[in-house]
PDB file of C-alpha atoms in Angstrom:
ATOM      1  CA  MET A 896    -221.574 131.735-137.903  1.00 35.00           C
ATOM      2  CA  ALA A 897    -218.726 129.128-137.817  1.00 37.00           C
ATOM      3  CA  PRO A 898    -217.708 128.769-141.265  1.00 37.00           C
ATOM      4  CA  SER A 899    -218.430 125.425-143.659  1.00 38.00           C
ATOM      5  CA  THR A 900    -215.295 122.818-142.881  1.00 40.00           C
ATOM      6  CA  SER A 901    -214.478 123.401-147.063  1.00 41.00           C
ATOM      7  CA  SER A 902    -213.398 126.214-145.824  1.00 40.00           C
ATOM      8  CA  LEU A 903    -210.995 124.754-143.145  1.00 48.00           C
ATOM      9  CA  SER A 904    -208.764 123.082-145.045  1.00 53.00           C
ATOM     10  CA  SER A 905    -210.418 121.848-148.772  1.00 84.00           C
ATOM     11  CA  LEU A 906    -208.393 120.696-151.959  1.00 87.00           C
ATOM     12  CA  GLY A 907    -208.678 124.405-153.843  1.00 89.00           C
ATOM     13  CA  ASP A 908    -207.710 126.109-150.420  1.00 87.00           C
ATOM     14  CA  PHE A 909    -204.484 124.050-149.774  1.00 89.00           C
ATOM     15  CA  LEU A 910    -203.570 124.005-153.827  1.00 92.00           C
ATOM     16  CA  HIS A 911    -204.247 128.151-153.628  1.00 91.00           C
ATOM     17  CA  ALA A 912    -202.113 128.059-150.441  1.00 88.00           C
ATOM     18  CA  ARG A 913    -199.397 126.085-151.430  1.00 90.00           C
ATOM     19  CA  ARG A 914    -198.474 127.151-155.440  1.00 91.00           C
ATOM     20  CA  ALA A 915    -198.650 130.919-153.730  1.00 90.00           C
ATOM     21  CA  LEU A 916    -195.156 129.309-151.762  1.00 89.00           C
ATOM     22  CA  VAL A 917    -193.094 128.012-154.279  1.00 92.00           C
ATOM     23  CA  ARG A 918    -191.071 130.036-156.427  1.00 88.00           C
ATOM     24  CA  PRO A 919    -190.264 130.180-160.905  1.00 88.00           C
ATOM     25  CA  GLU A 920    -187.364 129.885-160.124  1.00 86.00           C
ATOM     26  CA  GLU A 921    -187.873 126.396-157.873  1.00 87.00           C
ATOM     27  CA  VAL A 922    -189.583 125.824-160.829  1.00 86.00           C
ATOM     28  CA  GLY A 923    -187.687 125.696-163.308  1.00 84.00           C
ATOM     29  CA  LEU A 924    -190.009 128.854-164.860  1.00 84.00           C
ATOM     30  CA  THR A 925    -187.726 132.415-165.402  1.00 78.00           C
ATOM     31  CA  ALA A 926    -188.845 134.630-162.869  1.00 70.00           C
ATOM     32  CA  SER A 927    -190.192 137.518-165.184  1.00 71.00           C
ATOM     33  CA  PRO A 928    -190.504 140.768-163.107  1.00 70.00           C
ATOM     34  CA  HIS A 929    -193.746 141.973-163.918  1.00 73.00           C
ATOM     35  CA  ARG A 930    -195.587 139.249-162.282  1.00 75.00           C
ATOM     36  CA  ARG A 931    -198.004 140.876-159.630  1.00 75.00           C
ATOM     37  CA  LEU A 932    -198.255 137.985-157.738  1.00 76.00           C
ATOM     38  CA  PRO A 933    -195.923 135.589-155.687  1.00 79.00           C
ATOM     39  CA  GLY A 934    -195.590 131.514-155.815  1.00 90.00           C
ATOM     40  CA  LEU A 935    -196.486 129.966-159.159  1.00 92.00           C
ATOM     41  CA  ARG A 936    -200.022 130.896-161.997  1.00 90.00           C
ATOM     42  CA  ARG A 937    -202.729 128.422-161.957  1.00 92.00           C
ATOM     43  CA  GLU A 938    -201.105 127.438-165.686  1.00 93.00           C
ATOM     44  CA  GLU A 939    -198.452 126.848-164.613  1.00 92.00           C
ATOM     45  CA  VAL A 940    -198.729 124.389-162.521  1.00 93.00           C
ATOM     46  CA  ALA A 941    -200.617 122.633-164.696  1.00 93.00           C
ATOM     47  CA  ALA A 942    -197.772 122.396-167.116  1.00 93.00           C
ATOM     48  CA  LEU A 943    -195.625 121.215-164.442  1.00 93.00           C
ATOM     49  CA  ALA A 944    -198.390 118.117-162.984  1.00 93.00           C
ATOM     50  CA  GLY A 945    -199.341 117.510-167.297  1.00 93.00           C
ATOM     51  CA  ILE A 946    -202.179 118.349-166.939  1.00 94.00           C
ATOM     52  CA  SER A 947    -205.405 121.126-168.558  1.00 93.00           C
ATOM     53  CA  ALA A 948    -205.507 124.362-167.667  1.00 92.00           C
ATOM     54  CA  ALA A 949    -209.478 124.221-167.376  1.00 93.00           C
ATOM     55  CA  TYR A 950    -208.575 120.626-164.940  1.00 92.00           C
ATOM     56  CA  TYR A 951    -206.481 122.126-162.511  1.00 92.00           C
ATOM     57  CA  LEU A 952    -208.788 125.549-161.779  1.00 92.00           C
ATOM     58  CA  ARG A 953    -211.458 123.139-161.468  1.00 90.00           C
ATOM     59  CA  LEU A 954    -209.332 121.711-158.637  1.00 93.00           C
ATOM     60  CA  GLU A 955    -208.962 124.704-156.633  1.00 91.00           C
ATOM     61  CA  ARG A 956    -212.013 126.807-157.052  1.00 88.00           C
ATOM     62  CA  GLY A 957    -213.703 122.840-155.375  1.00 82.00           C
ATOM     63  CA  ARG A 958    -215.204 122.150-158.747  1.00 83.00           C
ATOM     64  CA  ASP A 959    -213.641 118.544-158.851  1.00 80.00           C
ATOM     65  CA  ARG A 960    -212.581 117.728-155.462  1.00 74.00           C
ATOM     66  CA  ARG A 961    -211.061 113.771-156.217  1.00 84.00           C
ATOM     67  CA  PRO A 962    -208.227 113.966-158.370  1.00 91.00           C
ATOM     68  CA  SER A 963    -206.217 110.149-159.787  1.00 90.00           C
ATOM     69  CA  PRO A 964    -203.210 109.383-156.872  1.00 90.00           C
ATOM     70  CA  GLU A 965    -201.124 109.775-159.862  1.00 93.00           C
ATOM     71  CA  VAL A 966    -201.900 113.110-160.819  1.00 93.00           C
ATOM     72  CA  THR A 967    -202.156 113.919-156.749  1.00 93.00           C
ATOM     73  CA  ASP A 968    -198.258 112.788-156.862  1.00 92.00           C
ATOM     74  CA  ALA A 969    -197.967 115.632-159.969  1.00 93.00           C
ATOM     75  CA  LEU A 970    -199.542 118.180-157.640  1.00 94.00           C
ATOM     76  CA  ALA A 971    -197.688 117.362-154.457  1.00 92.00           C
ATOM     77  CA  ARG A 972    -193.891 117.241-156.910  1.00 93.00           C
ATOM     78  CA  VAL A 973    -194.374 120.294-158.259  1.00 94.00           C
ATOM     79  CA  LEU A 974    -195.661 122.309-155.018  1.00 93.00           C
ATOM     80  CA  ARG A 975    -192.527 120.805-154.054  1.00 92.00           C
ATOM     81  CA  LEU A 976    -194.115 119.635-150.754  1.00 92.00           C
ATOM     82  CA  ASP A 977    -192.849 117.489-148.122  1.00 87.00           C
ATOM     83  CA  ALA A 978    -193.693 113.490-147.183  1.00 86.00           C
ATOM     84  CA  ASP A 979    -196.460 114.931-144.568  1.00 81.00           C
ATOM     85  CA  ALA A 980    -197.628 117.689-146.523  1.00 86.00           C
ATOM     86  CA  ARG A 981    -197.543 114.845-149.439  1.00 88.00           C
ATOM     87  CA  VAL A 982    -200.029 112.150-147.241  1.00 85.00           C
ATOM     88  CA  HIS A 983    -201.873 115.127-146.868  1.00 84.00           C
ATOM     89  CA  LEU A 984    -203.335 116.398-149.785  1.00 88.00           C
ATOM     90  CA  HIS A 985    -203.728 112.248-150.503  1.00 87.00           C
ATOM     91  CA  ALA A 986    -206.034 112.991-147.926  1.00 84.00           C
ATOM     92  CA  LEU A 987    -207.286 115.755-149.363  1.00 86.00           C
ATOM     93  CA  ALA A 988    -207.959 113.843-152.576  1.00 86.00           C
ATOM     94  CA  ARG A 989    -209.657 110.949-151.041  1.00 83.00           C
ATOM     95  CA  GLY A 990    -212.232 113.350-148.087  1.00 71.00           C
ATOM     96  CA  ARG A 991    -212.126 112.234-144.698  1.00 57.00           C
ATOM     97  CA  THR A 992    -214.343 110.932-142.268  1.00 49.00           C
ATOM     98  CA  ALA A 993    -215.797 113.336-139.595  1.00 46.00           C
ATOM     99  CA  TYR A 994    -215.420 112.360-135.560  1.00 49.00           C
ATOM    100  CA  PRO A 995    -218.679 109.847-134.229  1.00 47.00           C
ATOM    101  CA  ALA A 996    -219.704 112.054-131.374  1.00 48.00           C
ATOM    102  CA  PRO A 997    -218.174 115.786-131.548  1.00 50.00           C
ATOM    103  CA  TYR A 998    -220.371 116.761-129.265  1.00 55.00           C
ATOM    104  CA  ALA A 999    -219.767 113.886-126.530  1.00 67.00           C
ATOM    105  CA  PRO A1000    -218.342 114.864-123.715  1.00 78.00           C
ATOM    106  CA  GLU A1001    -214.319 113.862-123.766  1.00 85.00           C
ATOM    107  CA  THR A1002    -213.758 111.636-121.377  1.00 88.00           C
ATOM    108  CA  VAL A1003    -209.865 110.482-120.382  1.00 92.00           C
ATOM    109  CA  PRO A1004    -209.694 106.172-119.923  1.00 92.00           C
ATOM    110  CA  GLU A1005    -210.166 105.852-116.054  1.00 94.00           C
ATOM    111  CA  PRO A1006    -205.788 104.048-115.819  1.00 94.00           C
ATOM    112  CA  VAL A1007    -204.989 107.184-118.142  1.00 94.00           C
ATOM    113  CA  ARG A1008    -206.343 109.346-115.647  1.00 95.00           C
ATOM    114  CA  ARG A1009    -204.608 107.133-112.564  1.00 95.00           C
ATOM    115  CA  LEU A1010    -201.352 107.283-114.927  1.00 95.00           C
ATOM    116  CA  VAL A1011    -201.170 110.400-115.668  1.00 96.00           C
ATOM    117  CA  LEU A1012    -201.897 111.677-111.844  1.00 95.00           C
ATOM    118  CA  SER A1013    -200.107 108.746-109.999  1.00 93.00           C
ATOM    119  CA  ARG A1014    -196.488 110.560-111.935  1.00 91.00           C
ATOM    120  CA  THR A1015    -194.495 112.199-109.327  1.00 88.00           C
ATOM    121  CA  ASP A1016    -191.106 112.622-111.806  1.00 89.00           C
ATOM    122  CA  THR A1017    -192.602 113.672-114.907  1.00 93.00           C
ATOM    123  CA  PRO A1018    -195.215 116.325-115.350  1.00 95.00           C
ATOM    124  CA  ALA A1019    -198.148 114.810-118.085  1.00 96.00           C
ATOM    125  CA  PHE A1020    -200.884 115.803-119.465  1.00 97.00           C
ATOM    126  CA  VAL A1021    -203.856 114.361-122.114  1.00 96.00           C
ATOM    127  CA  GLN A1022    -204.948 117.445-124.701  1.00 94.00           C
ATOM    128  CA  GLY A1023    -208.447 116.470-125.966  1.00 91.00           C
ATOM    129  CA  ARG A1024    -209.420 116.553-129.946  1.00 86.00           C
ATOM    130  CA  TYR A1025    -210.211 120.268-129.090  1.00 88.00           C
ATOM    131  CA  HIS A1026    -206.575 121.205-127.831  1.00 92.00           C
ATOM    132  CA  ASP A1027    -208.308 121.367-123.730  1.00 94.00           C
ATOM    133  CA  VAL A1028    -206.381 120.341-121.421  1.00 95.00           C
ATOM    134  CA  LEU A1029    -208.145 117.183-120.451  1.00 96.00           C
ATOM    135  CA  VAL A1030    -206.660 116.228-117.510  1.00 97.00           C
ATOM    136  CA  ALA A1031    -202.990 117.426-115.747  1.00 97.00           C
ATOM    137  CA  ASN A1032    -200.667 115.960-112.575  1.00 96.00           C
ATOM    138  CA  PRO A1033    -199.330 118.327-110.054  1.00 94.00           C
ATOM    139  CA  LEU A1034    -195.431 118.582-112.025  1.00 94.00           C
ATOM    140  CA  ALA A1035    -197.427 119.529-115.177  1.00 94.00           C
ATOM    141  CA  THR A1036    -199.564 123.064-114.071  1.00 92.00           C
ATOM    142  CA  ALA A1037    -195.715 123.990-111.900  1.00 92.00           C
ATOM    143  CA  LEU A1038    -193.915 123.770-114.759  1.00 90.00           C
ATOM    144  CA  SER A1039    -196.665 126.188-116.331  1.00 86.00           C
ATOM    145  CA  PRO A1040    -200.738 127.200-115.322  1.00 81.00           C
ATOM    146  CA  SER A1041    -202.092 126.673-118.540  1.00 84.00           C
ATOM    147  CA  TYR A1042    -201.692 123.215-118.385  1.00 91.00           C
ATOM    148  CA  ARG A1043    -204.132 123.338-116.416  1.00 92.00           C
ATOM    149  CA  THR A1044    -207.327 121.004-116.521  1.00 93.00           C
ATOM    150  CA  GLY A1045    -209.900 122.948-118.828  1.00 93.00           C
ATOM    151  CA  VAL A1046    -207.472 125.599-120.131  1.00 92.00           C
ATOM    152  CA  ASN A1047    -208.129 125.513-124.012  1.00 94.00           C
ATOM    153  CA  LEU A1048    -204.287 125.320-125.174  1.00 92.00           C
ATOM    154  CA  LEU A1049    -204.839 127.364-128.818  1.00 93.00           C
ATOM    155  CA  ARG A1050    -206.958 130.214-126.982  1.00 94.00           C
ATOM    156  CA  ALA A1051    -203.913 130.127-124.559  1.00 90.00           C
ATOM    157  CA  THR A1052    -200.404 129.706-127.548  1.00 88.00           C
ATOM    158  CA  PHE A1053    -202.559 132.571-129.921  1.00 93.00           C
ATOM    159  CA  LEU A1054    -205.076 135.051-127.110  1.00 90.00           C
ATOM    160  CA  ASN A1055    -202.393 136.065-125.052  1.00 81.00           C
ATOM    161  CA  ASP A1056    -200.785 139.139-126.167  1.00 72.00           C
ATOM    162  CA  ARG A1057    -197.873 138.456-122.728  1.00 68.00           C
ATOM    163  CA  VAL A1058    -197.327 134.902-124.842  1.00 64.00           C
ATOM    164  CA  CYS A1059    -194.680 135.418-127.364  1.00 66.00           C
ATOM    165  CA  GLY A1060    -191.996 137.227-125.160  1.00 60.00           C
ATOM    166  CA  LEU A1061    -190.914 134.393-123.793  1.00 67.00           C
ATOM    167  CA  TYR A1062    -189.242 132.932-126.701  1.00 66.00           C
ATOM    168  CA  ASP A1063    -186.394 133.968-128.036  1.00 66.00           C
ATOM    169  CA  ASP A1064    -187.050 131.169-131.245  1.00 76.00           C
ATOM    170  CA  TRP A1065    -192.013 132.884-131.110  1.00 81.00           C
ATOM    171  CA  ASP A1066    -191.198 132.462-134.726  1.00 86.00           C
ATOM    172  CA  ARG A1067    -190.805 129.210-135.119  1.00 85.00           C
ATOM    173  CA  VAL A1068    -192.924 128.059-132.197  1.00 83.00           C
ATOM    174  CA  SER A1069    -195.947 129.519-133.835  1.00 89.00           C
ATOM    175  CA  ALA A1070    -195.960 127.932-136.869  1.00 91.00           C
ATOM    176  CA  SER A1071    -194.837 124.413-135.719  1.00 90.00           C
ATOM    177  CA  VAL A1072    -198.297 125.038-133.196  1.00 89.00           C
ATOM    178  CA  VAL A1073    -200.352 125.178-136.387  1.00 92.00           C
ATOM    179  CA  ALA A1074    -198.255 123.336-138.849  1.00 91.00           C
ATOM    180  CA  SER A1075    -199.171 120.408-136.105  1.00 88.00           C
ATOM    181  CA  VAL A1076    -202.455 121.730-136.195  1.00 89.00           C
ATOM    182  CA  ARG A1077    -203.954 120.860-139.099  1.00 86.00           C
ATOM    183  CA  ALA A1078    -202.181 117.522-139.035  1.00 83.00           C
ATOM    184  CA  GLN A1079    -203.759 116.033-135.738  1.00 78.00           C
ATOM    185  CA  ALA A1080    -206.613 117.912-137.177  1.00 74.00           C
ATOM    186  CA  GLY A1081    -206.663 116.459-140.304  1.00 69.00           C
ATOM    187  CA  PRO A1082    -207.877 117.443-144.020  1.00 63.00           C
ATOM    188  CA  ALA A1083    -211.070 117.986-143.639  1.00 54.00           C
ATOM    189  CA  PRO A1084    -212.582 118.957-140.443  1.00 60.00           C
ATOM    190  CA  THR A1085    -215.956 118.087-140.437  1.00 64.00           C
ATOM    191  CA  ASP A1086    -216.491 118.885-136.146  1.00 72.00           C
ATOM    192  CA  PRO A1087    -218.659 122.798-136.060  1.00 80.00           C
ATOM    193  CA  ARG A1088    -217.643 122.827-132.442  1.00 84.00           C
ATOM    194  CA  PHE A1089    -213.284 122.394-134.225  1.00 85.00           C
ATOM    195  CA  ALA A1090    -214.710 125.043-136.738  1.00 85.00           C
ATOM    196  CA  ALA A1091    -215.651 127.496-134.441  1.00 89.00           C
ATOM    197  CA  LEU A1092    -213.056 127.341-132.762  1.00 92.00           C
ATOM    198  CA  ILE A1093    -210.289 127.970-135.547  1.00 91.00           C
ATOM    199  CA  ALA A1094    -212.841 131.101-136.471  1.00 92.00           C
ATOM    200  CA  GLU A1095    -212.175 132.496-133.038  1.00 95.00           C
ATOM    201  CA  LEU A1096    -208.021 132.044-133.516  1.00 95.00           C
ATOM    202  CA  ARG A1097    -208.505 133.147-137.125  1.00 94.00           C
ATOM    203  CA  SER A1098    -210.147 136.590-136.505  1.00 95.00           C
ATOM    204  CA  GLY A1099    -209.007 137.541-132.746  1.00 95.00           C
ATOM    205  CA  SER A1100    -204.661 136.795-134.042  1.00 94.00           C
ATOM    206  CA  GLU A1101    -203.627 137.905-137.411  1.00 95.00           C
ATOM    207  CA  GLU A1102    -200.586 136.103-136.138  1.00 94.00           C
ATOM    208  CA  PHE A1103    -202.482 132.566-136.506  1.00 95.00           C
ATOM    209  CA  ARG A1104    -204.963 133.794-139.326  1.00 95.00           C
ATOM    210  CA  LEU A1105    -201.297 134.001-141.616  1.00 94.00           C
ATOM    211  CA  LEU A1106    -199.822 130.723-140.456  1.00 95.00           C
ATOM    212  CA  TRP A1107    -203.027 128.396-140.521  1.00 93.00           C
ATOM    213  CA  ASP A1108    -203.412 130.276-144.665  1.00 90.00           C
ATOM    214  CA  ARG A1109    -200.159 128.898-145.630  1.00 91.00           C
ATOM    215  CA  HIS A1110    -201.366 125.091-144.682  1.00 90.00           C
ATOM    216  CA  ASP A1111    -198.167 123.906-143.502  1.00 91.00           C
ATOM    217  CA  VAL A1112    -198.544 120.123-142.114  1.00 89.00           C
ATOM    218  CA  ARG A1113    -195.815 119.211-139.875  1.00 87.00           C
ATOM    219  CA  PRO A1114    -196.822 116.108-137.585  1.00 83.00           C
ATOM    220  CA  ARG A1115    -195.072 116.576-133.891  1.00 78.00           C
ATOM    221  CA  THR A1116    -194.627 113.650-131.588  1.00 81.00           C
ATOM    222  CA  ALA A1117    -191.552 113.599-130.149  1.00 83.00           C
ATOM    223  CA  GLY A1118    -188.369 116.216-129.822  1.00 84.00           C
ATOM    224  CA  GLY A1119    -186.952 119.127-128.040  1.00 85.00           C
ATOM    225  CA  THR A1120    -188.635 122.548-126.797  1.00 83.00           C
ATOM    226  CA  ARG A1121    -187.236 125.129-124.798  1.00 86.00           C
ATOM    227  CA  LEU A1122    -188.923 126.536-121.734  1.00 84.00           C
ATOM    228  CA  VAL A1123    -189.130 129.665-119.905  1.00 86.00           C
ATOM    229  CA  HIS A1124    -189.971 129.264-116.715  1.00 87.00           C
ATOM    230  CA  PRO A1125    -190.335 132.389-113.740  1.00 83.00           C
ATOM    231  CA  THR A1126    -188.355 130.479-110.625  1.00 86.00           C
ATOM    232  CA  LEU A1127    -186.900 128.050-112.257  1.00 88.00           C
ATOM    233  CA  GLY A1128    -185.261 130.277-116.119  1.00 89.00           C
ATOM    234  CA  VAL A1129    -184.513 128.620-119.212  1.00 90.00           C
ATOM    235  CA  LEU A1130    -185.507 124.613-118.906  1.00 90.00           C
ATOM    236  CA  ASP A1131    -184.272 121.861-122.283  1.00 92.00           C
ATOM    237  CA  LEU A1132    -186.489 119.645-122.028  1.00 92.00           C
ATOM    238  CA  SER A1133    -187.761 116.841-124.249  1.00 93.00           C
ATOM    239  CA  TYR A1134    -191.522 116.071-124.746  1.00 92.00           C
ATOM    240  CA  GLU A1135    -193.304 112.931-126.723  1.00 93.00           C
ATOM    241  CA  LYS A1136    -196.309 113.022-127.762  1.00 92.00           C
ATOM    242  CA  LEU A1137    -198.497 109.331-127.160  1.00 91.00           C
ATOM    243  CA  SER A1138    -201.743 108.970-129.790  1.00 88.00           C
ATOM    244  CA  LEU A1139    -205.157 107.305-127.166  1.00 88.00           C
ATOM    245  CA  LEU A1140    -208.245 107.541-128.691  1.00 75.00           C
ATOM    246  CA  PRO A1141    -206.696 108.326-132.470  1.00 69.00           C
ATOM    247  CA  ASP A1142    -210.277 108.551-132.988  1.00 67.00           C
ATOM    248  CA  GLU A1143    -211.119 110.744-130.711  1.00 74.00           C
ATOM    249  CA  GLY A1144    -208.080 112.493-130.471  1.00 81.00           C
ATOM    250  CA  GLN A1145    -206.906 112.263-127.382  1.00 89.00           C
ATOM    251  CA  VAL A1146    -202.507 112.874-126.567  1.00 93.00           C
ATOM    252  CA  LEU A1147    -200.395 112.182-123.549  1.00 95.00           C
ATOM    253  CA  VAL A1148    -198.620 114.875-122.861  1.00 95.00           C
ATOM    254  CA  VAL A1149    -194.864 113.833-121.365  1.00 96.00           C
ATOM    255  CA  TYR A1150    -192.094 116.566-120.535  1.00 94.00           C
ATOM    256  CA  HIS A1151    -188.982 114.419-119.487  1.00 94.00           C
ATOM    257  CA  ALA A1152    -185.179 115.262-118.662  1.00 94.00           C
ATOM    258  CA  PRO A1153    -181.854 113.126-118.968  1.00 94.00           C
ATOM    259  CA  PRO A1154    -181.354 111.709-115.506  1.00 93.00           C
ATOM    260  CA  GLY A1155    -178.665 113.077-113.563  1.00 93.00           C
ATOM    261  CA  SER A1156    -179.192 116.509-115.515  1.00 94.00           C
ATOM    262  CA  ARG A1157    -179.631 120.023-114.540  1.00 94.00           C
ATOM    263  CA  GLU A1158    -183.401 120.167-115.973  1.00 94.00           C
ATOM    264  CA  ALA A1159    -183.965 116.526-114.130  1.00 93.00           C
ATOM    265  CA  ALA A1160    -182.371 118.384-110.829  1.00 93.00           C
ATOM    266  CA  LEU A1161    -184.945 121.892-111.812  1.00 93.00           C
ATOM    267  CA  LEU A1162    -187.524 119.548-112.494  1.00 91.00           C
ATOM    268  CA  ALA A1163    -187.232 117.857-109.300  1.00 89.00           C
ATOM    269  CA  SER A1164    -187.530 121.319-107.507  1.00 90.00           C
ATOM    270  CA  LEU A1165    -190.476 122.689-108.352  1.00 88.00           C
ATOM    271  CA  ASP A1166    -193.411 123.228-105.661  1.00 78.00           C
ATOM    272  CA  VAL A1167    -196.205 121.031-106.936  1.00 78.00           C
ATOM    273  CA  THR A1168    -197.963 122.056-103.382  1.00 66.00           C
ATOM    274  CA  ALA A1169    -199.903 124.104-104.755  1.00 54.00           C
ATOM    275  CA  THR A1170    -201.339 123.082-107.813  1.00 60.00           C
ATOM    276  CA  ARG A1171    -201.793 119.724-105.824  1.00 56.00           C
ATOM    277  CA  SER A1172    -205.260 119.763-104.468  1.00 44.00           C
ATOM    278  CA  ASP A1173    -207.094 121.527-107.509  1.00 44.00           C
ATOM    279  CA  VAL A1174    -205.521 119.249-110.296  1.00 44.00           C
ATOM    280  CA  THR A1175    -206.942 116.023-108.124  1.00 42.00           C
ATOM    281  CA  SER A1176    -210.047 117.310-106.611  1.00 40.00           C
ATOM    282  CA  SER A1177    -210.639 119.401-110.037  1.00 42.00           C
ATOM    283  CA  PRO A1178    -214.494 117.352-110.527  1.00 37.00           C
ATOM    284  CA  SER A1179    -214.299 114.941-113.752  1.00 38.00           C
ATOM    285  CA  GLU A1180    -210.938 115.887-115.197  1.00 37.00           C
ATOM    286  CA  GLY A1181    -211.920 115.356-119.299  1.00 36.00           C
ATOM    287  CA  SER A1182    -215.539 114.912-118.539  1.00 37.00           C
ATOM    288  CA  SER A1183    -215.711 118.597-119.157  1.00 38.00           C
ATOM    289  CA  SER A1184    -219.011 119.168-121.708  1.00 37.00           C
ATOM    290  CA  PRO A1185    -216.677 120.446-124.604  1.00 36.00           C
ATOM    291  CA  THR A1186    -219.185 122.755-125.675  1.00 34.00           C
ATOM    292  CA  ASP A1187    -217.928 124.945-122.198  1.00 36.00           C
ATOM    293  CA  ALA A1188    -213.825 123.586-122.043  1.00 35.00           C
ATOM    294  CA  THR A1189    -212.907 126.570-120.060  1.00 34.00           C
ATOM    295  CA  SER A1190    -215.836 126.029-117.659  1.00 32.00           C
ATOM    296  CA  SER A1191    -213.292 123.841-115.016  1.00 32.00           C
ATOM    297  CA  LEU A1192    -211.150 126.092-114.710  1.00 31.00           C
ATOM    298  CA  PRO A1193    -209.700 128.422-111.287  1.00 31.00           C
ATOM    299  CA  GLU A1194    -211.045 131.425-112.368  1.00 32.00           C
ATOM    300  CA  GLY A1195    -213.828 130.482-114.460  1.00 34.00           C
ATOM    301  CA  PRO A1196    -213.313 133.374-117.381  1.00 35.00           C
ATOM    302  CA  SER A1197    -216.122 135.706-118.179  1.00 35.00           C
ATOM    303  CA  SER A1198    -215.831 133.828-122.077  1.00 40.00           C
ATOM    304  CA  PRO A1199    -213.693 131.140-123.605  1.00 39.00           C
ATOM    305  CA  SER A1200    -211.965 133.487-125.706  1.00 39.00           C
ATOM    306  CA  ASP A1201    -210.893 134.968-122.651  1.00 41.00           C
ATOM    307  CA  ALA A1202    -209.820 131.809-121.238  1.00 41.00           C
ATOM    308  CA  THR A1203    -206.256 133.176-120.785  1.00 41.00           C
ATOM    309  CA  SER A1204    -206.952 136.052-118.722  1.00 39.00           C
ATOM    310  CA  ALA A1205    -207.242 133.632-115.600  1.00 41.00           C
ATOM    311  CA  LEU A1206    -203.823 132.541-116.120  1.00 46.00           C
ATOM    312  CA  PRO A1207    -201.099 134.486-113.531  1.00 41.00           C
ATOM    313  CA  GLU A1208    -198.954 137.259-115.268  1.00 39.00           C
ATOM    314  CA  ALA A1209    -195.963 134.545-114.679  1.00 39.00           C
ATOM    315  CA  SER A1210    -198.061 131.773-117.146  1.00 42.00           C
ATOM    316  CA  PHE A1211    -196.095 130.427-119.842  1.00 45.00           C
ATOM    317  CA  PRO A1212    -198.301 128.753-123.111  1.00 44.00           C
ATOM    318  CA  PRO A1213    -198.946 125.342-124.545  1.00 47.00           C
ATOM    319  CA  THR A1214    -195.309 124.839-126.321  1.00 46.00           C
ATOM    320  CA  GLU A1215    -194.942 123.572-129.214  1.00 48.00           C
ATOM    321  CA  GLY A1216    -194.792 119.727-127.581  1.00 45.00           C
ATOM    322  CA  THR A1217    -198.282 120.371-126.893  1.00 47.00           C
ATOM    323  CA  SER A1218    -200.832 121.593-129.282  1.00 45.00           C
ATOM    324  CA  SER A1219    -198.603 120.887-131.753  1.00 44.00           C
TER     325      SER A1219
END
């Protein structure tokens, strides 16, 4: 059974997770050697925020889910939240509406689809609200077989044992991926398919479970990342993420390198002939049912959780610029 939406990102879960990450000395308290658990106690959070311990207990146990903006700001200060996490906490306190049609097929707007497929100088793809690749151009698929229509980027990241060895800074990359998923999903996801995906990842990957339970929130819209390509070697690339349909969670991801740079020359040398026919002939990219996002994989796996098993041995995971 899929977890309830409250178990995904409730206000109480967030408060409990974040207070465990604050050391007493960081907020002016003396750390006792007799503490059994790390982080702050409930009563300490309450005292520092200027609220009663009984009220804070109600918040953390879900009995009161609508603290005032003033109380929310006080809790954010005590928990030492950065700007992104503060916004997330306020959103949790306000609540969130569901996607308008969680089970409707995800369709990439035709002008965007044509734009992605026409780009011959930059890898580009569109990911949907469940982090499925909805359409990808041949250059993106040549850069990484993970960037192929129907592949779920989260499964490819955390359910593929070969992934972590491809990065020197895997701990940072994986943490960034999960924190960005929380930022994109919003404070209280109500989509049952998203809930099922998170449950699958929590069950199949201890690393994902630990990172998800930290409740870190860090959106990624642009930045740099390092890919290790099996034939081209190390590639230091920039990426941009552009929101296409914010209410439906569709994002255009584009990789690029400075003109005249080594990376730009290497991108231009990518062999797209082996992928072009697969990409351009895929029927109705982005229109497959979200309930079977992997059905369009060229070597269709036997189940969604096996989605990464169809990827070649030299395949990459999605990087922090994709599902983050």
